[in-house]
C-alpha positions in Angstrom: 98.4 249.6 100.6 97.6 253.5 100.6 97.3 254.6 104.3 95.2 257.6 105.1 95.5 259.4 108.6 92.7 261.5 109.6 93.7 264.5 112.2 91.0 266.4 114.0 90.8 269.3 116.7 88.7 272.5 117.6 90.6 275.5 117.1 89.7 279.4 116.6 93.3 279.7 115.7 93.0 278.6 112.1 95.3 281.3 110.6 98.2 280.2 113.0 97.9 276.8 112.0 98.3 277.3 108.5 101.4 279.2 109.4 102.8 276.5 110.8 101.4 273.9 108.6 104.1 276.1 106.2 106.6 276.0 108.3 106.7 272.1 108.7 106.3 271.8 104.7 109.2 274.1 104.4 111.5 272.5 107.4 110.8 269.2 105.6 111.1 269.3 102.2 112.5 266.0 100.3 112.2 264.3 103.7 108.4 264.3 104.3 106.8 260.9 102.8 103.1 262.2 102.6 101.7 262.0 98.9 98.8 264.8 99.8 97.3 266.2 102.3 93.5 268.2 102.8 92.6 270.8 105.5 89.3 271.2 105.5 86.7 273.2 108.2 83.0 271.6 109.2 80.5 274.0 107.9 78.7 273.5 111.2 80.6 273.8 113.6 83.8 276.7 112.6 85.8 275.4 115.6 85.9 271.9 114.0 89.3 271.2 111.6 89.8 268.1 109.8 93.4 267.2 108.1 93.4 264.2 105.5 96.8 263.2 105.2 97.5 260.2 102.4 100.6 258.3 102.4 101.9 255.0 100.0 102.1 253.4 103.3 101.4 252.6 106.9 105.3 252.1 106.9 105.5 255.4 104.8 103.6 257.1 107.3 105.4 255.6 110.5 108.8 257.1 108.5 107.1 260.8 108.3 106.2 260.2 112.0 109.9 259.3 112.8 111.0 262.8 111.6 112.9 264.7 114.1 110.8 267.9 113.6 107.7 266.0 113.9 107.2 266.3 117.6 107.9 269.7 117.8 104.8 270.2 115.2 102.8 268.1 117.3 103.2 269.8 120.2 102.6 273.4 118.5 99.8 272.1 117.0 98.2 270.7 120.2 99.2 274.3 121.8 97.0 275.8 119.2 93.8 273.4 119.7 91.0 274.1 122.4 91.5 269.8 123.0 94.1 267.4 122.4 94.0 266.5 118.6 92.5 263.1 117.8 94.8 261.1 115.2 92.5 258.1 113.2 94.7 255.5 110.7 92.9 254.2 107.7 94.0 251.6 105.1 92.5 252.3 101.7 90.0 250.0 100.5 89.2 252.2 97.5 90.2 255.0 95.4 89.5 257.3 92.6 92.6 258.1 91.7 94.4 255.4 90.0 96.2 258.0 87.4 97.9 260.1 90.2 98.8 257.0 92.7 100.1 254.6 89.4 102.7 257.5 88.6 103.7 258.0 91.7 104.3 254.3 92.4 106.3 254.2 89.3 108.6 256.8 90.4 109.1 255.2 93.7 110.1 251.7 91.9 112.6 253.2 89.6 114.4 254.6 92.8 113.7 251.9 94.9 117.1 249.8 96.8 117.9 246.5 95.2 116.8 244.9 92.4 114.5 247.0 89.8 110.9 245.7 90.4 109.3 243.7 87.6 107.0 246.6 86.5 104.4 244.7 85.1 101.6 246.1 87.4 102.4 249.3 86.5 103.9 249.5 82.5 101.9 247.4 79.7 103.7 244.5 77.7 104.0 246.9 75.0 104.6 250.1 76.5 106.4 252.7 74.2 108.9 255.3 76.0 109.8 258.4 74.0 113.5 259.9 75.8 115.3 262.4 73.5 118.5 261.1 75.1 117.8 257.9 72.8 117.8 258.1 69.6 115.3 255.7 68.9 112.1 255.0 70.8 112.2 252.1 73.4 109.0 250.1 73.1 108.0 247.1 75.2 108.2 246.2 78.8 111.7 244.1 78.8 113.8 247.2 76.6 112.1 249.6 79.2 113.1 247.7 82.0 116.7 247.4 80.7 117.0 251.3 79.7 115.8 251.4 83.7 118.2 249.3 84.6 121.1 251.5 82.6 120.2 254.4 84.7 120.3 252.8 88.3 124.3 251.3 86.5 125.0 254.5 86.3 123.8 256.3 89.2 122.8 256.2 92.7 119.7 258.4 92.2 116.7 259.0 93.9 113.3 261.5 92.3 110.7 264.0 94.2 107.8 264.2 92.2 107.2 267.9 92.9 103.4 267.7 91.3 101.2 265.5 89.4 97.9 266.5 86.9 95.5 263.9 85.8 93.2 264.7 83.5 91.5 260.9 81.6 93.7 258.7 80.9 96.7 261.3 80.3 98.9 262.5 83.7 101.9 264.8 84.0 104.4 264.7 86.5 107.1 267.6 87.2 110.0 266.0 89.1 113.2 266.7 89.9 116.4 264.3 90.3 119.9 264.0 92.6 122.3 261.5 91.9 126.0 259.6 91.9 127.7 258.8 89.0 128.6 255.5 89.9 129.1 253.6 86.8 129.5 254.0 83.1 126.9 256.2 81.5 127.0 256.3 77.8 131.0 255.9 77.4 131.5 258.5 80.2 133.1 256.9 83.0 131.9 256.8 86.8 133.3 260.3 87.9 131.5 260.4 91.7 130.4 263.5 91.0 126.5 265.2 92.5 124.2 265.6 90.0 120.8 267.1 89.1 118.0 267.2 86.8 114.4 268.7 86.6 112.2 267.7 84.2 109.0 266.4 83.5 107.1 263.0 82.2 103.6 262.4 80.4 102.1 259.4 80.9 99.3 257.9 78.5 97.2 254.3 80.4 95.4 251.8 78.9 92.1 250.5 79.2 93.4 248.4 82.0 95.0 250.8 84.2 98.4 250.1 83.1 100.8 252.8 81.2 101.0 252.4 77.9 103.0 255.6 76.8 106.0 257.7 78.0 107.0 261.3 76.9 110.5 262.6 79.2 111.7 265.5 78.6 114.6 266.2 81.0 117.5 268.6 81.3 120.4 266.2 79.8 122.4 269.4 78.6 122.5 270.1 82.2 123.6 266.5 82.8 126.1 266.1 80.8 128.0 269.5 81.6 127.6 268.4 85.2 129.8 265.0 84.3 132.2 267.0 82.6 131.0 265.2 79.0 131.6 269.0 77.3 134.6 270.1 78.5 136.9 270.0 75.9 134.0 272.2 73.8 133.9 274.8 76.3 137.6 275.2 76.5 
Protein backbone atom coordinates (compact mmCIF):
# COMPACT_ATOMS: atom_id res chain seq x y z
CA UNK A 1 0.00 0.00 0.00
CA UNK A 2 1.29 3.68 -1.01
CA UNK A 3 2.40 5.38 2.17
CA UNK A 4 2.33 9.19 2.21
CA UNK A 5 4.31 11.20 5.00
CA UNK A 6 3.25 14.67 5.55
CA UNK A 7 6.22 17.08 7.15
CA UNK A 8 5.33 20.41 8.50
CA UNK A 9 7.21 23.42 10.24
CA UNK A 10 7.32 27.38 10.32
CA UNK A 11 10.30 28.68 8.84
CA UNK A 12 11.36 32.20 7.31
CA UNK A 13 14.39 30.25 6.05
CA UNK A 14 12.77 28.78 2.97
CA UNK A 15 15.73 29.48 0.60
CA UNK A 16 18.08 27.48 3.01
CA UNK A 17 15.94 24.71 3.07
CA UNK A 18 15.68 24.16 -0.44
CA UNK A 19 19.41 24.16 -0.34
CA UNK A 20 19.58 21.45 1.67
CA UNK A 21 16.60 19.67 0.40
CA UNK A 22 19.45 19.54 -2.72
CA UNK A 23 21.91 18.55 -0.89
CA UNK A 24 20.15 15.38 0.61
CA UNK A 25 18.75 14.56 -3.08
CA UNK A 26 22.30 14.72 -4.28
CA UNK A 27 23.99 12.76 -1.15
CA UNK A 28 21.40 10.14 -1.81
CA UNK A 29 20.94 9.37 -5.16
CA UNK A 30 20.03 5.51 -6.10
CA UNK A 31 19.58 5.02 -2.35
CA UNK A 32 16.66 7.22 -1.47
CA UNK A 33 13.23 5.04 -1.85
CA UNK A 34 10.68 8.06 -2.09
CA UNK A 35 8.64 7.97 -5.44
CA UNK A 36 7.88 11.95 -5.22
CA UNK A 37 7.91 14.41 -3.13
CA UNK A 38 5.82 18.23 -2.94
CA UNK A 39 7.03 21.38 -1.02
CA UNK A 40 4.48 23.55 -0.91
CA UNK A 41 3.92 27.08 1.30
CA UNK A 42 0.31 28.07 3.04
CA UNK A 43 -0.91 31.10 1.25
CA UNK A 44 -1.95 32.41 4.74
CA UNK A 45 0.39 32.06 6.79
CA UNK A 46 4.25 32.41 4.75
CA UNK A 47 5.90 30.86 7.78
CA UNK A 48 3.89 27.66 7.30
CA UNK A 49 5.80 24.78 4.98
CA UNK A 50 4.29 21.59 4.05
CA UNK A 51 6.44 18.51 2.45
CA UNK A 52 4.27 15.59 0.88
CA UNK A 53 6.57 12.82 0.58
CA UNK A 54 5.01 9.54 -1.26
CA UNK A 55 6.66 6.28 -0.92
CA UNK A 56 5.49 2.40 -2.39
CA UNK A 57 5.58 1.67 1.19
CA UNK A 58 5.42 2.10 4.98
CA UNK A 59 8.39 -0.50 4.79
CA UNK A 60 9.79 1.64 1.82
CA UNK A 61 9.61 4.66 3.88
CA UNK A 62 11.02 3.09 7.25
CA UNK A 63 14.22 1.97 4.56
CA UNK A 64 14.60 5.92 3.42
CA UNK A 65 14.36 6.63 7.23
CA UNK A 66 17.17 4.00 7.94
CA UNK A 67 19.61 6.00 5.77
CA UNK A 68 22.67 7.01 7.41
CA UNK A 69 22.47 10.72 6.16
CA UNK A 70 19.03 10.92 7.20
CA UNK A 71 19.51 12.16 10.73
CA UNK A 72 21.91 14.58 9.89
CA UNK A 73 19.04 16.14 7.52
CA UNK A 74 16.72 15.98 10.23
CA UNK A 75 18.56 17.74 12.48
CA UNK A 76 19.52 20.70 9.91
CA UNK A 77 16.19 20.83 8.99
CA UNK A 78 14.84 21.22 12.57
CA UNK A 79 17.88 23.89 13.05
CA UNK A 80 16.25 25.81 10.25
CA UNK A 81 12.48 25.72 11.72
CA UNK A 82 11.14 28.39 14.28
CA UNK A 83 9.50 24.73 16.08
CA UNK A 84 10.28 21.20 15.96
CA UNK A 85 8.89 19.73 12.61
CA UNK A 86 5.70 17.66 12.95
CA UNK A 87 6.03 14.29 10.95
CA UNK A 88 2.23 12.74 10.05
CA UNK A 89 2.14 8.88 8.23
CA UNK A 90 -0.69 8.26 5.87
CA UNK A 91 -1.69 4.94 4.10
CA UNK A 92 -3.27 5.67 0.69
CA UNK A 93 -6.80 4.97 0.47
CA UNK A 94 -7.01 6.52 -3.02
CA UNK A 95 -5.21 7.83 -5.88
CA UNK A 96 -5.31 9.51 -9.11
CA UNK A 97 -2.45 8.29 -10.50
CA UNK A 98 -2.76 4.77 -11.42
CA UNK A 99 -0.51 5.39 -14.86
CA UNK A 100 2.60 6.70 -12.86
CA UNK A 101 2.32 4.22 -9.67
CA UNK A 102 1.47 0.82 -12.17
CA UNK A 103 4.89 1.62 -14.03
CA UNK A 104 6.68 2.10 -11.27
CA UNK A 105 5.50 -1.09 -9.64
CA UNK A 106 6.41 -2.92 -12.66
CA UNK A 107 9.89 -1.86 -12.58
CA UNK A 108 10.23 -2.74 -9.01
CA UNK A 109 8.83 -6.49 -9.78
CA UNK A 110 11.22 -7.12 -12.57
CA UNK A 111 14.15 -6.33 -10.10
CA UNK A 112 12.62 -7.68 -7.21
CA UNK A 113 14.77 -10.89 -5.07
CA UNK A 114 13.43 -14.25 -5.67
CA UNK A 115 11.09 -15.53 -7.84
CA UNK A 116 9.68 -13.15 -10.69
CA UNK A 117 6.20 -12.08 -9.51
CA UNK A 118 3.17 -13.35 -11.53
CA UNK A 119 2.51 -9.97 -13.23
CA UNK A 120 -0.94 -10.38 -13.82
CA UNK A 121 -2.04 -7.28 -11.78
CA UNK A 122 0.08 -5.30 -13.69
CA UNK A 123 0.56 -6.76 -17.60
CA UNK A 124 -2.80 -7.90 -19.50
CA UNK A 125 -3.31 -11.68 -20.70
CA UNK A 126 -2.39 -10.43 -24.03
CA UNK A 127 0.10 -7.87 -23.54
CA UNK A 128 2.39 -7.28 -26.68
CA UNK A 129 6.19 -6.18 -25.86
CA UNK A 130 8.12 -4.51 -28.78
CA UNK A 131 12.28 -4.92 -27.78
CA UNK A 132 14.58 -4.40 -30.80
CA UNK A 133 16.93 -6.90 -29.15
CA UNK A 134 14.16 -9.57 -30.38
CA UNK A 135 13.59 -10.07 -33.50
CA UNK A 136 10.13 -10.76 -33.28
CA UNK A 137 7.55 -9.15 -30.99
CA UNK A 138 6.75 -11.03 -27.66
CA UNK A 139 2.94 -10.99 -27.17
CA UNK A 140 1.13 -12.42 -24.19
CA UNK A 141 1.57 -12.49 -20.55
CA UNK A 142 3.45 -16.13 -20.16
CA UNK A 143 6.23 -15.25 -23.28
CA UNK A 144 6.66 -11.81 -21.44
CA UNK A 145 7.16 -13.36 -18.29
CA UNK A 146 9.72 -15.86 -19.71
CA UNK A 147 11.68 -13.06 -21.75
CA UNK A 148 11.63 -11.48 -17.99
CA UNK A 149 12.80 -14.37 -16.62
CA UNK A 150 15.91 -14.57 -19.39
CA UNK A 151 17.06 -11.29 -18.18
CA UNK A 152 17.17 -11.88 -14.27
CA UNK A 153 19.27 -15.68 -15.91
CA UNK A 154 21.44 -13.50 -17.09
CA UNK A 155 22.01 -10.86 -14.72
CA UNK A 156 21.92 -9.60 -11.30
CA UNK A 157 20.30 -6.25 -12.11
CA UNK A 158 18.48 -3.75 -10.44
CA UNK A 159 16.59 -0.25 -12.50
CA UNK A 160 16.13 3.61 -11.15
CA UNK A 161 13.35 5.02 -12.92
CA UNK A 162 14.90 8.49 -13.34
CA UNK A 163 11.29 10.02 -14.51
CA UNK A 164 7.87 9.11 -15.47
CA UNK A 165 5.17 11.19 -17.92
CA UNK A 166 1.58 10.20 -18.06
CA UNK A 167 -0.44 11.67 -20.27
CA UNK A 168 -4.24 9.15 -20.83
CA UNK A 169 -3.63 5.96 -21.08
CA UNK A 170 0.05 6.27 -22.62
CA UNK A 171 3.19 6.75 -19.89
CA UNK A 172 6.93 7.10 -20.48
CA UNK A 173 9.51 6.09 -18.23
CA UNK A 174 13.41 7.16 -18.64
CA UNK A 175 15.43 4.59 -16.62
CA UNK A 176 18.62 3.55 -16.21
CA UNK A 177 20.10 -0.05 -15.42
CA UNK A 178 23.41 -1.67 -13.41
CA UNK A 179 24.01 -5.24 -13.58
CA UNK A 180 26.10 -8.74 -13.29
CA UNK A 181 26.51 -10.96 -15.94
CA UNK A 182 25.75 -14.00 -14.17
CA UNK A 183 24.52 -16.40 -16.63
CA UNK A 184 24.20 -17.00 -20.31
CA UNK A 185 22.84 -14.22 -22.30
CA UNK A 186 22.18 -14.87 -25.87
CA UNK A 187 25.21 -17.44 -26.37
CA UNK A 188 27.60 -15.06 -24.50
CA UNK A 189 28.69 -16.73 -21.48
CA UNK A 190 28.46 -15.29 -17.75
CA UNK A 191 31.72 -13.04 -17.82
CA UNK A 192 31.09 -11.21 -14.16
CA UNK A 193 31.59 -8.20 -15.58
CA UNK A 194 29.47 -4.40 -14.32
CA UNK A 195 27.28 -3.37 -16.66
CA UNK A 196 24.98 -0.41 -17.68
CA UNK A 197 22.20 0.68 -19.74
CA UNK A 198 19.93 3.87 -20.10
CA UNK A 199 17.03 3.83 -21.96
CA UNK A 200 13.50 4.33 -21.97
CA UNK A 201 9.97 2.34 -22.07
CA UNK A 202 6.39 3.48 -23.32
CA UNK A 203 3.69 1.88 -21.89
CA UNK A 204 0.06 1.82 -23.53
CA UNK A 205 -3.12 0.34 -20.51
CA UNK A 206 -6.22 -0.92 -21.06
CA UNK A 207 -9.58 -0.15 -20.17
CA UNK A 208 -8.93 -2.03 -16.98
CA UNK A 209 -5.92 -0.50 -15.69
CA UNK A 210 -3.60 -3.10 -16.82
CA UNK A 211 -0.69 -2.71 -19.60
CA UNK A 212 -1.45 -3.75 -22.58
CA UNK A 213 1.66 -2.47 -24.74
CA UNK A 214 5.39 -2.20 -24.43
CA UNK A 215 7.91 -0.02 -26.62
CA UNK A 216 11.94 -0.38 -25.06
CA UNK A 217 14.29 1.09 -26.52
CA UNK A 218 17.53 0.56 -24.74
CA UNK A 219 21.30 1.04 -25.39
CA UNK A 220 22.09 -2.80 -26.27
CA UNK A 221 25.18 -1.56 -28.57
CA UNK A 222 26.40 -0.35 -25.27
CA UNK A 223 25.62 -3.72 -23.73
CA UNK A 224 27.01 -5.87 -25.78
CA UNK A 225 30.53 -3.98 -26.14
CA UNK A 226 30.44 -3.85 -22.32
CA UNK A 227 30.27 -8.06 -22.41
CA UNK A 228 33.02 -8.12 -24.72
CA UNK A 229 30.30 -9.61 -27.62
CA UNK A 230 32.32 -7.17 -30.31
CA UNK A 231 35.66 -7.77 -29.71
CA UNK A 232 36.91 -9.56 -32.33
CA UNK A 233 35.19 -6.64 -34.84
CA UNK A 234 37.00 -4.00 -33.17
CA UNK A 235 40.29 -5.63 -33.36
Amino acid sequence: MTFVQLIECRTSRLDEMNRLMDDWLRRTHGRRTATHAVVGRDRSDASHVVEVVEFPSYEEARRNTDLPEAERIFRELAALCEERPTFTGLDVVRDERPAERAVRRFFRALDTAGELPPLNDLLDEDVHSRDPMNPQDTIGLDNARAEFRMWRGAFDFAFTVEDVLAEGDRACARWSWRGTHRGDFLGITPTGRQVAMTGMTLFRFGPTGKITELWWQHDQLGLMQQLGALDELER
